[in-house]
Amino acid sequence: MSQAIIEIRDLSLGFSRRRVLASLNLSLGAGEWAVIAGCNGAGKSTLLRAIAGVLLPDAGAITRSAEVPPEKIGFLSDRLSLFEDWTVARAIDFHCRVFQVGEFDDRLVKLLGVGPGSRIRDLSAGERAILHLTLALAQKPALLLVDEVLHMLDPYIRDLFVDALIEAVSDRQAAVVTVNHTFSEIERLPDRVLVMADGRFIVDGTPEELRGLMKKIVSREPLPGGVPCFFRKAEGDYKEYFIYPFHEEMRAKHALDFQDIALPEIIKAFIGGGYEQKRMA
Amino acid sequence: MNRKEWREVGRQSWYFVLAAAGMALLAWLMDLLQGKPLEGEKLVIIFALWLLVFSMFIGLSPFAMDSRQKGMEYLLSLPFSRRRLLLIKLLPRLAAVVLFYLAFVLMYFLIGQDAFGGGFTVFSLAYFAMFFISFSLAVVHESFIVQSLWAGVALGVYLFLCLFIVVLGFAWKFRMPASWIGSRAWLDLSYDASTLLSAIAVFLLMALPFILSFFLAFKRFDLKPARAFNRRQLLVFIPMLILAFAASLGVTYLVQNNSADYESNCHILENRQLLKTSSLGNLDIYGETGRRQIKTGRKLWWEYILFEVPGKVFILGYDVNDSSTSIIRLQLENLAWKVVYSIPDGSEATPGFLFRQSGHVLVFLQRGREQTERSGMKSGLSLKSNRLDLVLLDMNSERSRTISFRSSLFPTFLNPYIFAHDEAGGRSFWLVSGKDGKEQHLLRLWEDGVVEDLGVSKKFPVYFGHLLFSHTASSLVVRRLLASGSETIREIAGKVNVASDYFIGFLDVGEAREIYGTRNTRIIRIDLATLAIGDVGPKRGQVLRVPPADFYYVEHEAWLPSQGRSDKWRKVFRLQGGKPVFIRKFDFNGKWPGHVWIQRHGIVLLDEVKTRFFAFPDLRELKFKKLN
Amino acid sequence: MNLMIDAKSPLPVYQQVIQAIKLEILSGGLRDGDPLPSIRDLAKLLKLNPNTVAKAYYALEAEGFSEGRSGSGSRVRVPPGRQDALRRAMLESEFRSFLGKAVSLGFSRDDVRQLIERISQ
C-alpha cells in the first residue's frame, strides 16, 4: 500500500454527554477502498464528518497529506446537505466555483432528467444523492467519503453510482471510504473492511482475511470446547454458529462443517456480535 | 462564496430599504391625515430605530439562511478555513452596515439635524456595537427569536458598562462624584474632543471581547449543538470582558483626567495673576514669578470662580463628602480660605454662572429645603413650590441676608436668573427672568418681598440705562419701569437682538449711553438717549457684552455652521461709538474648534494645543511660570 | 465473455479473476492478440475493486498470458505449448475437487472409475 494520505490518531469526539468516537486510529492510502460497517449509532457517520472537517475532534488529530487539500475531499453525507432553496444549476455553478472545478461532467444528472431549473428541495432523495455524487466527483477528489446513500437509489442507478466510484479509483487512485448497510452490490469492491462498535474499530482487514477468519457452522448440537463462537443465531432447532477467529487447524481437530461465508454475512455476524457484547456489558 | 454572501446581504438590505420606505410612507400618510407636513426629525427617528433593528438583524443573519436551507453541513464542508469563512460572512455585512450608516448620516444632515440633540454619537456607537454584538451571537441558538433576545440582553449589558465608564470619565474630567452626572451623560458623548475620543475608545474596547471571543471560538465551530460552542465562547469572553473593562477604565482615566476642563478653570485676576482650579481640590494662583497652590486633598471641588473684590476672590465650591455647596472666600495675599456661606443641606441654588455681583454684594437665587424636588441634575433650578429666596452676601462683611418671595408664578418658572438691579421710588428691586414654556417670564422682586409681573419676552431680556428691553415675536419693546408697573417708550420692529447678559455676572452697568446687538446679518447700535438704531457693519461672529458695559464683536473665520469646519482664527473688535475697533487677531492651532473667552480682566484663548492669556486694557499676553 | 466470480469462495478475488480469464482463453473466448478489457471496464463489469483487477492483470502478464502495458493496452498472449499443459492442469484441479467430494460421499476409487466409464459410453 502506498503512503498514507490520511492519518487519524486517537480521535475522540462526542456530543454533550455522549461519547461517539473513542480513541480511534485509522490510516488510509491512496487508491484504497475502505468500507465501514457497524450497528446503528456506532459512530460511522460521525467519523466521516470528522474526516470531512464538518465535526472537529475533541481530542486526537486527523492529518491529511499534501495530496489531499480541502478541495480534494468529496463528501456525501447521509443528510445530503445543500442549499435547498437553490436551483440545480446554481448549486452546480457554486460548487464548481468554490472547489475550482474546471469541467463539469453532468451525465449522471442529465440521465435522471432533472432540469437545471429545478429547486433542490423538490428533488427526491435518490436524485439528490446522484446530484451530490456528481458534485463530489467533479472535484476530482483524492478522498471520497460516501455515507450510506445506496439504499435510496433504485437498482439501476445504484449500479451507475457504484460505477462512478470505480472510475474515480481506477482513473485517479482516489481513496474511497464508504459506509454501508446494504452490502450485496459492493461486497467485492473494498480492499479493506472496518467494523465499528462503540466508537472504535473492532475489525480491520481485507475481505480475504475476514473470509478466512470467520466460518459458519449450522448445527443442532452445542459447539465443542475450543471452538471460538463470536456470535450465535438460533433458527428453530438449528443454531448458526459464527466462528471467529478461525484457524485451519480447527478443521483437523474437529469433525465440523466449517462453511465459507460471503462478506455481507460476515459483517452481519460482526454487527450482531457487537450487539450481543453490548447487551452483556 | 463571496458572491453568495454579497447577494444574500444585498437582498436582505433591499427588504430593509423597502420596509423603511414603507414606514416613511406610513408616517407621511398619518401626518397628512392630521393635516400637518411630515417632520424631518420624526422621519430621522423612525429610520434610526429601524437601523438599530437592521444592524441587529444583519448581525445575527450570517448563518440563518444556510441553516434554514439545511445547508450548514455543506457550508462547513467547503474548502475554507473557519476564519476565512467568518470573514467571508462578516465583510459584506459590515459593508452594508457602514453603507446604511453613511446614507443615514447624509439624511440626518439634510433633514433632521435636531432629531437626537446630543444623542447622535451614542446612536452611532450603539448602532455599530449592535452589529458586532449580534454578529458575535450569530450561532448562539437555532431560533432567531432566542438569538435576538440574547442580542438585546448583551447590548443592554454592553451599553450599561460603556456608559458607566463614560460617566466615570465625566466624573474625572469635571472632578465630581459620578452620582452627580446621572444617566443623561450619554447625551454629551461629543462634549469635547477628548470625551468623544475616549467614548469611541470605550465602545470599541468593550465591543472587542464579543467579536474576538467569537472569532476565537469559531475556529472550533462545527455541527455540534450550540451549547458547547457557547460555553467555549463564554470561557474566552469573560476574561476578555474584564480586561476590556479595565483597559477602558484606564484609557478613560488617562484621557479625561488629563484633558482640561476649560469652561471654568482659568480666571484672569485684576492684578494680572491667573487663578486656576485644577485637579481634585487643588487651586493654583500663577504670577509672573511663580505659582502658589492650595491643596484640599479631595475634599473640596472648586467649581466656579464667582467674583473678585480687592484682595479677595469668591469661589463656589462643592464639598465632595457631603455634597454641600458653599461660597468660599479666598484671601489672595496669604491664600487663606473660609466658607462664608453654605447652601443649606437639601436645598439648591442657581448654577454658578447665574450668580450676580452688584457693588460689593453677591446676589443669587435659592430655594429652600422644603421646596426642593431634586431632578437628579445640578444644572437646573425648577421651582415646584411658590417660594423663592434671594440671598444677598456682603463681600466685605461676609454676612448674608435672605429675602423670601412668594408667587403662584414660581412653580412653572425654570432656571430663573437675576438680570438687573435698580431702584424706583427709593426702593430697591431686582429683575428676574425665568423660562416659562417657550418664553422668558419677567418678574420684579422688590426688596420688601413684593413680586410684580412684567409680562413675557420671546428671548432673554436686557436692562440697560434704566430701560428694559424685551422681545415680542416681531419686535423689540423698550420700557421704562415706574414705581409700579411700566410704560412702553418705543417698539422697534424687526428681529433685533441685544447682546444678552445671561452669562454676565455684573448687574452694575453704570451710566451707559449705547448698547449693541444684531439684526439679521448686521451689527447694530442702539443709542440709549434717542433709541435710534445705527448700522455698524456685517456680522460674521458674535456680539458680546463684557462688564460693566463694554461690547465686543468676535469675528469668526468660519462663521456659518454649514461651512462645517472649525476656524483658523478669530478677530476681536471693541464696539464703541458705532464702530468696530480692531483689537487683536487670535490664531488657533489644531483641528478642534478653539474658543475666545472674554473675561472681565482679559481674554482667554483656548484651543486644542494650548491656552493663552491676554490682559485688559492693553491685551498684553501674560506668561505664567509652571503653567502647562 | 463470461467471467464468474464467487463471493463465498475463500479463494482471493484476484485469483478468481486470473482463473476466470485463463478459462476464457482456454475455452476460446479470448484468442491470441485479443485486447483484454481495460481495468476500469472490467472493474465496472464485475463490480470489482480496480486494484484487484490490476493485481490480476499483473499476475497474468508475469505468467506470460498478456503483454503490453497493463490496463487498456494489454493484449492476450497464449504462449505456444503452454495451452495444453494449462488445460491439463485445470482439468486436473477440477478432477481433484470432484474426487474429494466423491470420497467424502463414501465412494471408493473403483466406484468412481466405473461411474466415469458408464457415463462416457
PDB file of C-alpha atoms in Angstrom, chain A residues 13-15 49 52-58 70-71 75 77 79 81-86 90-91 94-95 97-99 121, chain B residues 1 3-4 7 11 65-66 68-80 82 218-225 227:
ATOM      1  CA  LEU A  13     -15.425  13.021  19.611  1.00  0.00           C
ATOM      2  CA  GLY A  14     -18.680  13.372  21.454  1.00  0.00           C
ATOM      3  CA  PHE A  15     -21.878  15.325  21.772  1.00  0.00           C
ATOM      4  CA  ARG A  49     -17.976  14.013   9.277  1.00  0.00           C
ATOM      5  CA  ALA A  52     -14.623  15.879   6.168  1.00  0.00           C
ATOM      6  CA  GLY A  53     -13.948  18.570   8.767  1.00  0.00           C
ATOM      7  CA  VAL A  54     -17.592  19.181   9.456  1.00  0.00           C
ATOM      8  CA  LEU A  55     -17.136  17.965  13.002  1.00  0.00           C
ATOM      9  CA  LEU A  56     -13.961  18.773  14.871  1.00  0.00           C
ATOM     10  CA  PRO A  57     -12.242  16.299  17.197  1.00  0.00           C
ATOM     11  CA  ASP A  58     -12.432  16.753  20.939  1.00  0.00           C
ATOM     12  CA  PRO A  70      -9.512  20.511   1.415  1.00  0.00           C
ATOM     13  CA  GLU A  71     -10.931  20.986  -2.062  1.00  0.00           C
ATOM     14  CA  PHE A  75     -18.116  14.260   0.940  1.00  0.00           C
ATOM     15  CA  SER A  77     -23.194  12.832   3.999  1.00  0.00           C
ATOM     16  CA  ARG A  79     -28.021  14.281   5.196  1.00  0.00           C
ATOM     17  CA  SER A  81     -26.864  18.825   2.766  1.00  0.00           C
ATOM     18  CA  LEU A  82     -27.015  21.516   0.085  1.00  0.00           C
ATOM     19  CA  PHE A  83     -28.595  24.958  -0.021  1.00  0.00           C
ATOM     20  CA  GLU A  84     -32.114  23.764  -0.633  1.00  0.00           C
ATOM     21  CA  ASP A  85     -33.587  26.966  -1.996  1.00  0.00           C
ATOM     22  CA  TRP A  86     -31.189  26.935  -4.883  1.00  0.00           C
ATOM     23  CA  ARG A  90     -26.956  27.425  -9.275  1.00  0.00           C
ATOM     24  CA  ALA A  91     -25.768  24.697  -6.922  1.00  0.00           C
ATOM     25  CA  PHE A  94     -21.471  27.480  -6.952  1.00  0.00           C
ATOM     26  CA  HIS A  95     -19.846  24.142  -6.240  1.00  0.00           C
ATOM     27  CA  ARG A  97     -16.501  27.844  -8.400  1.00  0.00           C
ATOM     28  CA  VAL A  98     -15.805  27.117  -4.761  1.00  0.00           C
ATOM     29  CA  PHE A  99     -13.978  23.875  -5.450  1.00  0.00           C
ATOM     30  CA  ARG A 121     -35.698  20.881  -2.139  1.00  0.00           C
TER      31      ARG A 121
ATOM     32  CA  MET B   1     -18.804  32.003  -1.903  1.00  0.00           C
ATOM     33  CA  ARG B   3     -20.762  36.299  -4.377  1.00  0.00           C
ATOM     34  CA  LYS B   4     -23.333  34.235  -2.500  1.00  0.00           C
ATOM     35  CA  ARG B   7     -26.169  38.540  -2.934  1.00  0.00           C
ATOM     36  CA  ARG B  11     -31.306  41.042  -0.826  1.00  0.00           C
ATOM     37  CA  MET B  65     -30.198  31.362   5.659  1.00  0.00           C
ATOM     38  CA  ASP B  66     -27.775  28.451   5.430  1.00  0.00           C
ATOM     39  CA  ARG B  68     -32.834  27.266   7.227  1.00  0.00           C
ATOM     40  CA  GLN B  69     -31.860  25.655   3.917  1.00  0.00           C
ATOM     41  CA  LYS B  70     -30.327  22.713   5.780  1.00  0.00           C
ATOM     42  CA  GLY B  71     -27.015  23.750   4.281  1.00  0.00           C
ATOM     43  CA  MET B  72     -24.862  24.054   7.398  1.00  0.00           C
ATOM     44  CA  GLU B  73     -23.114  20.747   6.820  1.00  0.00           C
ATOM     45  CA  TYR B  74     -22.478  21.635   3.195  1.00  0.00           C
ATOM     46  CA  LEU B  75     -21.203  25.054   4.238  1.00  0.00           C
ATOM     47  CA  LEU B  76     -18.720  23.552   6.661  1.00  0.00           C
ATOM     48  CA  SER B  77     -17.537  21.007   4.109  1.00  0.00           C
ATOM     49  CA  LEU B  78     -16.491  23.771   1.728  1.00  0.00           C
ATOM     50  CA  PRO B  79     -12.732  24.188   1.397  1.00  0.00           C
ATOM     51  CA  PHE B  80     -12.443  27.264   3.604  1.00  0.00           C
ATOM     52  CA  ARG B  82     -13.165  28.651   9.683  1.00  0.00           C
ATOM     53  CA  PHE B 218     -15.335  29.893  15.784  1.00  0.00           C
ATOM     54  CA  LYS B 219     -12.054  28.190  14.994  1.00  0.00           C
ATOM     55  CA  ARG B 220     -13.658  25.149  16.585  1.00  0.00           C
ATOM     56  CA  PHE B 221     -17.129  25.677  15.209  1.00  0.00           C
ATOM     57  CA  ASP B 222     -18.798  22.548  13.871  1.00  0.00           C
ATOM     58  CA  LEU B 223     -22.149  20.830  13.788  1.00  0.00           C
ATOM     59  CA  LYS B 224     -22.266  20.039  17.456  1.00  0.00           C
ATOM     60  CA  PRO B 225     -25.094  21.591  19.474  1.00  0.00           C
ATOM     61  CA  ARG B 227     -24.284  24.814  23.847  1.00  0.00           C
TER      62      ARG B 227
END
